GROMACS .gro file of N, CA and C in nm:
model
  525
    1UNK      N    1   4.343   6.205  14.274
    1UNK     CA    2   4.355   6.068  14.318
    1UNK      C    3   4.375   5.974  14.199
    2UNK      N    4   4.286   5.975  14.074
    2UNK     CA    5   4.346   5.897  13.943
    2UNK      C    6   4.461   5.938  13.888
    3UNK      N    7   4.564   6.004  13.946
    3UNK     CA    8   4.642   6.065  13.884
    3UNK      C    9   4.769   5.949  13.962
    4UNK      N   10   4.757   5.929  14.084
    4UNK     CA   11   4.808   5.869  14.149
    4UNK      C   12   4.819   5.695  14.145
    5UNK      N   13   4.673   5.654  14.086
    5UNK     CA   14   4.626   5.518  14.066
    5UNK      C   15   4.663   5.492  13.928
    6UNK      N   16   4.707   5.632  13.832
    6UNK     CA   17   4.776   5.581  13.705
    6UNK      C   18   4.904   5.590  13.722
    7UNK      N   19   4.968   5.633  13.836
    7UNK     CA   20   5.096   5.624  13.845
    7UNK      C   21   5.174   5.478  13.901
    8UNK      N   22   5.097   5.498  13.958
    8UNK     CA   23   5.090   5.316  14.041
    8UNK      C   24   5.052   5.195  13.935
    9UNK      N   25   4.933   5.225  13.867
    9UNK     CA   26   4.950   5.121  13.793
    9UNK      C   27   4.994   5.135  13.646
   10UNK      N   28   5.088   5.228  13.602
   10UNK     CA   29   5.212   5.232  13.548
   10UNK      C   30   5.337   5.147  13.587
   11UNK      N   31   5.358   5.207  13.699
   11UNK     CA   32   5.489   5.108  13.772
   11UNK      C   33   5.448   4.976  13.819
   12UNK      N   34   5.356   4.938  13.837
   12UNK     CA   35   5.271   4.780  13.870
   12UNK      C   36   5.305   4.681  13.762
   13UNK      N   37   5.224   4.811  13.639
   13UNK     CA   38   5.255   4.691  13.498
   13UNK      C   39   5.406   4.652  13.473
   14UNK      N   40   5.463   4.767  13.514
   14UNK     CA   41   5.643   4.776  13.485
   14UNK      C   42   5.671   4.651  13.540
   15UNK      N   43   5.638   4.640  13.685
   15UNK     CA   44   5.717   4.573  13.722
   15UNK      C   45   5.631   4.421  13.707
   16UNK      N   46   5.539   4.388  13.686
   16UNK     CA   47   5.480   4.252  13.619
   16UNK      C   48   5.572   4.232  13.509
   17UNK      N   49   5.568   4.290  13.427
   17UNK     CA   50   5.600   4.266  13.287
   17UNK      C   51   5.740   4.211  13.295
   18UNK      N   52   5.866   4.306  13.347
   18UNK     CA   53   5.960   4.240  13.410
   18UNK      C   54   6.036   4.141  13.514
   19UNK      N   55   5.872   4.116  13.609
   19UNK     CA   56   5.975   4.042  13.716
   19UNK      C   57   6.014   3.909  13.652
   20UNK      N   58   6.116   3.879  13.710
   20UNK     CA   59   6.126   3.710  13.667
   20UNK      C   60   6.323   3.769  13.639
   21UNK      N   61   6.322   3.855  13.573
   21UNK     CA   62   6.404   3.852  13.469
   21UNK      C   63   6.530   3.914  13.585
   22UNK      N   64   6.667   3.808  13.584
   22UNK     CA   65   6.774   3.838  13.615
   22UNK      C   66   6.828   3.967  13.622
   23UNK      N   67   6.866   4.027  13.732
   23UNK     CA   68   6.890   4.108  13.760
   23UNK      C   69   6.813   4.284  13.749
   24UNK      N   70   6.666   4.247  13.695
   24UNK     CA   71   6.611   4.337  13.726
   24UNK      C   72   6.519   4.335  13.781
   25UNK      N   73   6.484   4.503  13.899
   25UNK     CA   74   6.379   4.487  14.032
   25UNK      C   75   6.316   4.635  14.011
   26UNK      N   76   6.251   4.650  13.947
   26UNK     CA   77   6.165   4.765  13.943
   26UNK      C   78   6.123   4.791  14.048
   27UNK      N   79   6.201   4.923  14.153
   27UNK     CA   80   6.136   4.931  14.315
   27UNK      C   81   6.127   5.073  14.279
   28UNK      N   82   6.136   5.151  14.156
   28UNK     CA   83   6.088   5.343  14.156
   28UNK      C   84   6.131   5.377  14.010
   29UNK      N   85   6.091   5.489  13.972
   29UNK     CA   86   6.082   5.515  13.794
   29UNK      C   87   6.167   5.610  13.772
   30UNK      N   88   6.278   5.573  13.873
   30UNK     CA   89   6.458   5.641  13.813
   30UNK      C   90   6.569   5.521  13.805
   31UNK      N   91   6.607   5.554  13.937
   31UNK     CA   92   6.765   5.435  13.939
   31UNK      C   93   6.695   5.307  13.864
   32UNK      N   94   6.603   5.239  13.885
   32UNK     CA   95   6.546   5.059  13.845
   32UNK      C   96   6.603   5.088  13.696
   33UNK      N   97   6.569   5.183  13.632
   33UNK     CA   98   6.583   5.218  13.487
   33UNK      C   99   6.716   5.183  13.424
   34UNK      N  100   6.843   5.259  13.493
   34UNK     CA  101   6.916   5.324  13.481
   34UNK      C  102   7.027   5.209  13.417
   35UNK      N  103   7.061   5.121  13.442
   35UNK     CA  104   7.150   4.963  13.385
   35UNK      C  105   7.075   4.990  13.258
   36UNK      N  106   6.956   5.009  13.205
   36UNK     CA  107   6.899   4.971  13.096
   36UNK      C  108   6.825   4.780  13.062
   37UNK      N  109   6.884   4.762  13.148
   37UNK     CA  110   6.825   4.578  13.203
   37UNK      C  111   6.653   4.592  13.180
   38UNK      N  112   6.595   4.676  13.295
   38UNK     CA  113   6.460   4.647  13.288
   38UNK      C  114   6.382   4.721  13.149
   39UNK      N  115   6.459   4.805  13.050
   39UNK     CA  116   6.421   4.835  12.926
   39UNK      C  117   6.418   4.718  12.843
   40UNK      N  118   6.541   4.656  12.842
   40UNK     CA  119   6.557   4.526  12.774
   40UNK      C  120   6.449   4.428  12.810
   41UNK      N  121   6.440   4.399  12.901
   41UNK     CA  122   6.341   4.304  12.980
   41UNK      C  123   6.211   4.318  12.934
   42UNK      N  124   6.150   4.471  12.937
   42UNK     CA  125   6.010   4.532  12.871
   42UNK      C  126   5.994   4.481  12.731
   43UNK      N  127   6.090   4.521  12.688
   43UNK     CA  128   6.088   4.440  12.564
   43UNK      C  129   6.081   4.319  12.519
   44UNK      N  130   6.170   4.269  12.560
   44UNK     CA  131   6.170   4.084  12.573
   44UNK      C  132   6.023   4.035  12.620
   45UNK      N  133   5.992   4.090  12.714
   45UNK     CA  134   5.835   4.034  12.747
   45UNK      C  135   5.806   4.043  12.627
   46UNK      N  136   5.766   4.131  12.550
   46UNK     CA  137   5.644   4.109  12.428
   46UNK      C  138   5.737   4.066  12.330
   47UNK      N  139   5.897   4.134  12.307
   47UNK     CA  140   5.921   4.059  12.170
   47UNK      C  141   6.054   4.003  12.163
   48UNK      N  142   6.039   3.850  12.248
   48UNK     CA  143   6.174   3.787  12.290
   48UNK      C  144   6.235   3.786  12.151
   49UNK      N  145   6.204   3.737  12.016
   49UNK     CA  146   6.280   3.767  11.956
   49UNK      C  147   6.343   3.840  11.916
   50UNK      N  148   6.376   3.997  12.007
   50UNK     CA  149   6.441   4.131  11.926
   50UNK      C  150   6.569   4.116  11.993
   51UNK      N  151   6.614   4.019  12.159
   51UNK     CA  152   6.713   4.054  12.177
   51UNK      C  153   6.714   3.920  12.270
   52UNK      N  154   6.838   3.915  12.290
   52UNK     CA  155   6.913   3.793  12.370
   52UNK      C  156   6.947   3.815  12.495
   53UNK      N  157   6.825   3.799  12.604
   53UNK     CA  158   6.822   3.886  12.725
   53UNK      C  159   6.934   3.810  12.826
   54UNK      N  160   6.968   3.709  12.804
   54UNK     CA  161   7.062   3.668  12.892
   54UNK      C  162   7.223   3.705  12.817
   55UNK      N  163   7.225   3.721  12.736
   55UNK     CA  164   7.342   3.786  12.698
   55UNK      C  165   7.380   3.923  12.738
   56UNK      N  166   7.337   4.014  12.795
   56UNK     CA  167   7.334   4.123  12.881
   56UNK      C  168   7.377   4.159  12.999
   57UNK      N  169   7.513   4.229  12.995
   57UNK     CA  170   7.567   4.240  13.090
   57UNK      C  171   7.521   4.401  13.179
   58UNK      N  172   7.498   4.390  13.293
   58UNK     CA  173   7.450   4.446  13.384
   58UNK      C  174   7.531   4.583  13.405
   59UNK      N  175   7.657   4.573  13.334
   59UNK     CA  176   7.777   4.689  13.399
   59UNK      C  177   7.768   4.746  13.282
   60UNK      N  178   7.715   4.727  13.139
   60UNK     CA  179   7.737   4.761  13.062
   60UNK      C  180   7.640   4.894  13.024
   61UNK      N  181   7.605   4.989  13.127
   61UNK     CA  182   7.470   5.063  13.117
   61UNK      C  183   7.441   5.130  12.950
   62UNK      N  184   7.569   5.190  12.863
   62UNK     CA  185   7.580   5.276  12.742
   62UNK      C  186   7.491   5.156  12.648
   63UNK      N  187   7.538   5.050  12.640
   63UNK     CA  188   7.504   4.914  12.535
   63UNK      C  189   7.373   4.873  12.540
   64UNK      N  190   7.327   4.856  12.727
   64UNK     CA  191   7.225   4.792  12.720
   64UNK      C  192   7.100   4.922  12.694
   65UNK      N  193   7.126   5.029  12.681
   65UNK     CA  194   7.024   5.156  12.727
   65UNK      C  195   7.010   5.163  12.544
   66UNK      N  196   7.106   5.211  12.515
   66UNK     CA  197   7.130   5.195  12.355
   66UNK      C  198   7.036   5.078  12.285
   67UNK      N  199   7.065   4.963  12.293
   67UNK     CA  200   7.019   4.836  12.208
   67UNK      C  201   6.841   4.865  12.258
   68UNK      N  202   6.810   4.919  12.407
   68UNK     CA  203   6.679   4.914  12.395
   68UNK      C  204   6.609   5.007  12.321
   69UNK      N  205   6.651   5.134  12.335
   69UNK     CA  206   6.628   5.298  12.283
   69UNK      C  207   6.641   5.190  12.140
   70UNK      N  208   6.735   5.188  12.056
   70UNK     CA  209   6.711   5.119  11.903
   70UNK      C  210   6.639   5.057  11.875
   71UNK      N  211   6.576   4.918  11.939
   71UNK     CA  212   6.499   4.825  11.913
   71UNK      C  213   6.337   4.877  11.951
   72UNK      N  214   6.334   4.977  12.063
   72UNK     CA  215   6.177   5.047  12.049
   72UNK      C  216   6.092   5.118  11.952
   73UNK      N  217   6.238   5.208  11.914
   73UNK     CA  218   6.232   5.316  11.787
   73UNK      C  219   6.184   5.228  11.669
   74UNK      N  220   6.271   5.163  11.647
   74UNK     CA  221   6.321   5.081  11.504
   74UNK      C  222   6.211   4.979  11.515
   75UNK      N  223   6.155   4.887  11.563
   75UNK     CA  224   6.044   4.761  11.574
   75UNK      C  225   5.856   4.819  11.673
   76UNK      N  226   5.891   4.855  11.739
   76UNK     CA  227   5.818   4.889  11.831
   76UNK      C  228   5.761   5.051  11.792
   77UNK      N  229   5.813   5.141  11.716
   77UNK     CA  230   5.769   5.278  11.695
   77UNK      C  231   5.760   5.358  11.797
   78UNK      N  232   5.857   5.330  11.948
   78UNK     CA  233   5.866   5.418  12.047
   78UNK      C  234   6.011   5.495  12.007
   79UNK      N  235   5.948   5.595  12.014
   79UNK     CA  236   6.076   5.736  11.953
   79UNK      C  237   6.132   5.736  12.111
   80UNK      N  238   6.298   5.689  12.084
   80UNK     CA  239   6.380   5.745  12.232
   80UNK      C  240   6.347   5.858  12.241
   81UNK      N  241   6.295   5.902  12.403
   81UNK     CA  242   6.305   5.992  12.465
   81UNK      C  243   6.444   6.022  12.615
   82UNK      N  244   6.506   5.936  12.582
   82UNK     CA  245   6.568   5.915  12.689
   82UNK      C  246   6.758   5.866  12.568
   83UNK      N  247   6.842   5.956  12.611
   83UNK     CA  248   6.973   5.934  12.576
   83UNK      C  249   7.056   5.833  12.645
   84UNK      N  250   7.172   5.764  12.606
   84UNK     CA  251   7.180   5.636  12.681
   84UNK      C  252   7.347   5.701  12.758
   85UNK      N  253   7.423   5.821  12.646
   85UNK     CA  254   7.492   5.886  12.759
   85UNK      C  255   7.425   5.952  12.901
   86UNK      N  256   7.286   5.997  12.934
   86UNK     CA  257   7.259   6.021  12.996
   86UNK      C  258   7.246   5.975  13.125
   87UNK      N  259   7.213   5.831  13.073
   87UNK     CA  260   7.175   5.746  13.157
   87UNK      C  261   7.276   5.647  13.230
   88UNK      N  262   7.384   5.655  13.155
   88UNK     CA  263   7.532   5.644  13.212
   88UNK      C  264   7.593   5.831  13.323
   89UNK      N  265   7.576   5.882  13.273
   89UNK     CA  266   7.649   5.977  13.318
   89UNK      C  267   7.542   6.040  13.513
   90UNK      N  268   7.440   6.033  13.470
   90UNK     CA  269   7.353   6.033  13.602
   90UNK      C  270   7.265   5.937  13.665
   91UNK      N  271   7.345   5.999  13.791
   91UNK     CA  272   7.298   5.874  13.881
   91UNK      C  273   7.132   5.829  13.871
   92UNK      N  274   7.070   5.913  13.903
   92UNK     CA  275   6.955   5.920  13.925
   92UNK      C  276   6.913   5.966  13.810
   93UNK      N  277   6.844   5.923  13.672
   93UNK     CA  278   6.781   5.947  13.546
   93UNK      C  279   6.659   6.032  13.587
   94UNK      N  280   6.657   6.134  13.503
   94UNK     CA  281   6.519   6.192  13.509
   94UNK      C  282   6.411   6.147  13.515
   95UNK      N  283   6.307   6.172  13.644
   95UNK     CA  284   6.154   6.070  13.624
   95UNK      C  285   6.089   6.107  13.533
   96UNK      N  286   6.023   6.235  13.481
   96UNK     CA  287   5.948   6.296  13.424
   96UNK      C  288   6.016   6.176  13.281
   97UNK      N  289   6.119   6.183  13.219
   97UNK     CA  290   6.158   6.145  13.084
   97UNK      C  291   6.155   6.045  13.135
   98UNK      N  292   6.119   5.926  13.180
   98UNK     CA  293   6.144   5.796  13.218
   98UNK      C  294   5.962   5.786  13.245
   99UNK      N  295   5.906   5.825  13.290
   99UNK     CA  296   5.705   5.829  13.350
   99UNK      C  297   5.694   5.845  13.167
  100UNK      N  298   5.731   5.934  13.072
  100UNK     CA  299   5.682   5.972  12.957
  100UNK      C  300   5.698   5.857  12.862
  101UNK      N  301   5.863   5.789  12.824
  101UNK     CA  302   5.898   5.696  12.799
  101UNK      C  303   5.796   5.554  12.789
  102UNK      N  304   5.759   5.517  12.966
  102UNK     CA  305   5.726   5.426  12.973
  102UNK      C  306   5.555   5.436  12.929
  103UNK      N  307   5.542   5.540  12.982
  103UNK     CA  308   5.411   5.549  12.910
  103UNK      C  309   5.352   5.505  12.760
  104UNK      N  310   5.483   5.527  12.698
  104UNK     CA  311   5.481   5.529  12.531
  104UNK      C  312   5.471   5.372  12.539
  105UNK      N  313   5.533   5.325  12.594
  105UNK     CA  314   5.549   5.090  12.581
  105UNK      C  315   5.390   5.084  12.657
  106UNK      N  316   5.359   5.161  12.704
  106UNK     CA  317   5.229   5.079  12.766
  106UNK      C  318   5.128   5.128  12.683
  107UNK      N  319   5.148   5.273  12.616
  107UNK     CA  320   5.025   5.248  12.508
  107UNK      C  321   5.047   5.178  12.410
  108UNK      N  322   5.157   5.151  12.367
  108UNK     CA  323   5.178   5.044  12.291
  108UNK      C  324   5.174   4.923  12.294
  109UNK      N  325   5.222   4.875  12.409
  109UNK     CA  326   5.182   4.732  12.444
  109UNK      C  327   5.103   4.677  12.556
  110UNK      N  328   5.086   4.808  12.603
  110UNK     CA  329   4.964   4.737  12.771
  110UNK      C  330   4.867   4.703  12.728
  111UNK      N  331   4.810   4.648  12.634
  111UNK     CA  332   4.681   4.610  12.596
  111UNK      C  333   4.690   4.494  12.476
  112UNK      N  334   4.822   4.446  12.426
  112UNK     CA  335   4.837   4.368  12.372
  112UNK      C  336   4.845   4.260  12.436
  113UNK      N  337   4.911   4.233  12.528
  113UNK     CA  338   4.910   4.096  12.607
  113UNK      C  339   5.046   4.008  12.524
  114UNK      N  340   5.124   3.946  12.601
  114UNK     CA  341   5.228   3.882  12.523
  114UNK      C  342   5.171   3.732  12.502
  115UNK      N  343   5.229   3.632  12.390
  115UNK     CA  344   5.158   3.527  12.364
  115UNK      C  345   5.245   3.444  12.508
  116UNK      N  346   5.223   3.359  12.569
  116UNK     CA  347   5.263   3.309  12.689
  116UNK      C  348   5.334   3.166  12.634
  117UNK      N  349   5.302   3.085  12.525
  117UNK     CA  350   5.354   3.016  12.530
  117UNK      C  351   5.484   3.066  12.410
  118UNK      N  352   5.481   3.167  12.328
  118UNK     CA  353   5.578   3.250  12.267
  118UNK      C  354   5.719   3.275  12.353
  119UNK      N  355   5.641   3.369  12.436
  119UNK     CA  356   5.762   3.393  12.534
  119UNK      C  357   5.839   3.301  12.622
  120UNK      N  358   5.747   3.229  12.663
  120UNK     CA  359   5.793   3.143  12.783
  120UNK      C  360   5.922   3.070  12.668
  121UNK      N  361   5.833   3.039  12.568
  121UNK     CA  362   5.982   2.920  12.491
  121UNK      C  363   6.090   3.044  12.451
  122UNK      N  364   6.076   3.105  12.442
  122UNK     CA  365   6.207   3.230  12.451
  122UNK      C  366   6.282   3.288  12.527
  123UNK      N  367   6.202   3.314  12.656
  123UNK     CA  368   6.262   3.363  12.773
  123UNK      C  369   6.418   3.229  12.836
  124UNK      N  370   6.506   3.343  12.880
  124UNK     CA  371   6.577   3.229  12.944
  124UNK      C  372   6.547   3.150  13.065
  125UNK      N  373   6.596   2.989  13.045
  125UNK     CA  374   6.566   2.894  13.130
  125UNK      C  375   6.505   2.959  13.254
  126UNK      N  376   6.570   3.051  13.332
  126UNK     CA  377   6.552   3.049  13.471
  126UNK      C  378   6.420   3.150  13.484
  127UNK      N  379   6.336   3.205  13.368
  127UNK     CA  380   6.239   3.257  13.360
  127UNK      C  381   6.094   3.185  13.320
  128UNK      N  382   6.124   3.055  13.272
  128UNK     CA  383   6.010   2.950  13.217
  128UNK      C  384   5.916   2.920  13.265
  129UNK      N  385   5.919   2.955  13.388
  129UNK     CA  386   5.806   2.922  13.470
  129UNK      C  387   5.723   3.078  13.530
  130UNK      N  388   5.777   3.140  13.457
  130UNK     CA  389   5.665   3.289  13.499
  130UNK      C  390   5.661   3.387  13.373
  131UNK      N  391   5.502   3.371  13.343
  131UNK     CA  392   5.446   3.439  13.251
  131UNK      C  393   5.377   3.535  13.343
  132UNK      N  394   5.373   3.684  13.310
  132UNK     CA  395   5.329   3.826  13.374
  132UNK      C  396   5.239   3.869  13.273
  133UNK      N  397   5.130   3.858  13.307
  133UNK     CA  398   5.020   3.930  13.188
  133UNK      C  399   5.026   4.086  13.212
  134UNK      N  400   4.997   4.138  13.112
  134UNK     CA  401   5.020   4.289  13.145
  134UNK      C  402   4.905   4.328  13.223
  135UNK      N  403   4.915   4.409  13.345
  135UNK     CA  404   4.780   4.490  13.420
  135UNK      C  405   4.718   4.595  13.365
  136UNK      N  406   4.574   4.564  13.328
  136UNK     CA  407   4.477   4.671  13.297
  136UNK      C  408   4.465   4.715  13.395
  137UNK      N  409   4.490   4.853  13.394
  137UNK     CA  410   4.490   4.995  13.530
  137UNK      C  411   4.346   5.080  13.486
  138UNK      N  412   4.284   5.129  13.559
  138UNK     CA  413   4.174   5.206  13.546
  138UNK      C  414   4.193   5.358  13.451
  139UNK      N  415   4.324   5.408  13.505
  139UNK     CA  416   4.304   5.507  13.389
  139UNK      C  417   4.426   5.484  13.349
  140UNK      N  418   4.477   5.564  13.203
  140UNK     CA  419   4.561   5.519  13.119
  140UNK      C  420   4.691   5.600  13.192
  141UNK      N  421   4.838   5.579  13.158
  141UNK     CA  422   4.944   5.573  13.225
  141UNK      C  423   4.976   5.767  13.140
  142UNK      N  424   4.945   5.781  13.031
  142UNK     CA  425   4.934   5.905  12.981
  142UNK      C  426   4.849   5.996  13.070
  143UNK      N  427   4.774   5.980  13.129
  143UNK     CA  428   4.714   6.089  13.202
  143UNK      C  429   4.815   6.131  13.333
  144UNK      N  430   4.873   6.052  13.343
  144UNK     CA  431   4.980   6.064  13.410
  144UNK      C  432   5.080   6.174  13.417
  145UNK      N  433   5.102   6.145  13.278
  145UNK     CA  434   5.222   6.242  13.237
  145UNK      C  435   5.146   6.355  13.201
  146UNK      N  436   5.055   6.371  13.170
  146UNK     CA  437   4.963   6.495  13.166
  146UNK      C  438   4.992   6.557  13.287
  147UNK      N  439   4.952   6.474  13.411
  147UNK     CA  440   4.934   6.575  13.535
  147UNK      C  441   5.066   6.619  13.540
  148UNK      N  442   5.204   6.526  13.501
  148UNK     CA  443   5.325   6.585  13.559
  148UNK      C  444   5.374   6.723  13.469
  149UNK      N  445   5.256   6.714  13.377
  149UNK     CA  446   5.313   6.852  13.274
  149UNK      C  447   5.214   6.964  13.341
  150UNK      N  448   5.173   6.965  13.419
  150UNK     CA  449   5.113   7.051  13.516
  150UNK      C  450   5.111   7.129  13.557
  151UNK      N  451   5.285   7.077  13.601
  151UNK     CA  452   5.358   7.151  13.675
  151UNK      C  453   5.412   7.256  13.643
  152UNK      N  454   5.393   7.318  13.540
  152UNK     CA  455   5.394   7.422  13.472
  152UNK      C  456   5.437   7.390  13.296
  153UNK      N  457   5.430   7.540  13.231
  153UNK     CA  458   5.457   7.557  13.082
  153UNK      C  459   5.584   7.517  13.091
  154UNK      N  460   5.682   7.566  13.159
  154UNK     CA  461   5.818   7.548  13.121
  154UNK      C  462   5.864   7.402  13.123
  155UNK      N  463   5.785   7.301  13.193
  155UNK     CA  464   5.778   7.142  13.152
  155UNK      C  465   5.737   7.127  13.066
  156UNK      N  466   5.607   7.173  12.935
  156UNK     CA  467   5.583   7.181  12.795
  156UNK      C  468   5.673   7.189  12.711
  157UNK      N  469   5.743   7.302  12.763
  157UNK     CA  470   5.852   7.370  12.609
  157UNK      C  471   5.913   7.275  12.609
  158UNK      N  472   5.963   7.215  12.697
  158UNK     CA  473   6.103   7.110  12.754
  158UNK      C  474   6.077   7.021  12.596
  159UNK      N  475   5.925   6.988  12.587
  159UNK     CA  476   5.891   6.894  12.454
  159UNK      C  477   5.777   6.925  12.398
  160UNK      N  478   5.831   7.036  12.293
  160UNK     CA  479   5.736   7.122  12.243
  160UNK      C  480   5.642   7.028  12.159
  161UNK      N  481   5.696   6.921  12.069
  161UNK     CA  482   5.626   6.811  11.954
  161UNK      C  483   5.608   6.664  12.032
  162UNK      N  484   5.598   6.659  12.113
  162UNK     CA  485   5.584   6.557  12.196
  162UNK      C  486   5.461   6.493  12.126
  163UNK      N  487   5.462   6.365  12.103
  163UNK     CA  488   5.322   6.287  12.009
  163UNK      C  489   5.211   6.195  12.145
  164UNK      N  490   5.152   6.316  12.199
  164UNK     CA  491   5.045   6.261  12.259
  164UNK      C  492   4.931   6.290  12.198
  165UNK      N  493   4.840   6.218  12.232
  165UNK     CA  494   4.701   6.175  12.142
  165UNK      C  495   4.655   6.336  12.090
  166UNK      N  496   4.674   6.413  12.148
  166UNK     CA  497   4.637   6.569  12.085
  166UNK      C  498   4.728   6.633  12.009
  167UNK      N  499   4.838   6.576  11.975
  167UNK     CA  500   4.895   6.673  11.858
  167UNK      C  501   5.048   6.662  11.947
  168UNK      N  502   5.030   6.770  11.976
  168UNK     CA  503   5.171   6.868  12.020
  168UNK      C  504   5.145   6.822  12.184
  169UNK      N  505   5.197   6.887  12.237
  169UNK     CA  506   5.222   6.863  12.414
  169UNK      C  507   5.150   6.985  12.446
  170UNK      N  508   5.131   7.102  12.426
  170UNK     CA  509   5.142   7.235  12.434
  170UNK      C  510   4.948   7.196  12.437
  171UNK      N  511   4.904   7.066  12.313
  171UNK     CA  512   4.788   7.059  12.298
  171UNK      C  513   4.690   6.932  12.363
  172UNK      N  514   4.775   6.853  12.412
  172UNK     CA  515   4.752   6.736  12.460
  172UNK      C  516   4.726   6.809  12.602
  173UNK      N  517   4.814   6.921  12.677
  173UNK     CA  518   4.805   6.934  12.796
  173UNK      C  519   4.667   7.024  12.798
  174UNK      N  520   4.642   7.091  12.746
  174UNK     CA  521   4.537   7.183  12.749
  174UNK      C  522   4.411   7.066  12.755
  175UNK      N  523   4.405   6.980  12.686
  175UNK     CA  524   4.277   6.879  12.669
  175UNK      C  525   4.290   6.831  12.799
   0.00000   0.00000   0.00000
């Protein structure tokens, strides 16, 4: 049952953190992804200055998936797990690499809180009036992806060095 209440309030925070923002609707943790919009958006919540969210075109999935995957890695210290040909080329993006992903921005930033009057003066006009505090969830969004590595070893190997709080994946899942 906490496995379920961190899955939920994984996608809860997702979609706090983003609503407001033009053209993205976090309604499940594949297609919402897939434009790369609500990556951009995740970001912009905490660090409007890394990118120019209204300059972002919606059709552009390779650019916008790309600029976020760069700006997580590069500012933020979230290592892409997720390719941005991929995410152009299929319809439906992998959940498992998308649940793991997001997990990584919420241990990173679900507990920071964005400054409200920071963002708000950054966010574009038609967002000024809604600040989304991030949701503290009862258990952490990583236990999550624990359970989905569960599902057997051959979901381990998939990411043998995977950097969860135990080392390796192989060692994180065993804990």
């Amino acid at each position: 049952m906490g496995e379920k209440r961190g899955m939920k309030g994984l996608e809860t925070w997702c979609k706090r953190v983003t609503s407001g923002y033009p053209g993205v609707k976090v309604e499940n943790m594949t297609t919402s992804w897939r434009d790369g919009l609500a990556f951009c958006a995740l970001i912009h919540h905490f660090r409007p200055d890394l990118l120019d969210f209204a300059s972002l075109d919606k059709d552009d999935i390779y650019r916008n998936n790309t600029l976020a995957f760069r700006l997580a890695d590069q500012y933020l210290g979230i290592p892409a797990l997720l390719d941005a040909e991929d995410m152009v080329e299929y319809a439906v993006p992998d959940r498992l690499s998308i649940l793991t992903y997001l997990a990584q921005f919420y241990q990173t930033l679900g507990h920071q809180g964005s400054s409200p009057a920071r963002a708000v003066a950054k966010r574009p006009a038609s967002l000024s009036d809604r600040s989304a505090p991030p949701l503290d969830v009862d258990s952490p969004p990583t236990k999550v992806v624990k359970v989905l590595f569960l599902g057997g070893p051959q979901i381990v190997e998939v990411w043998p060095s995977f950097p969860g709080p135990g080392g390796t994946a192989v060692q994180w899942w065993r804990d």
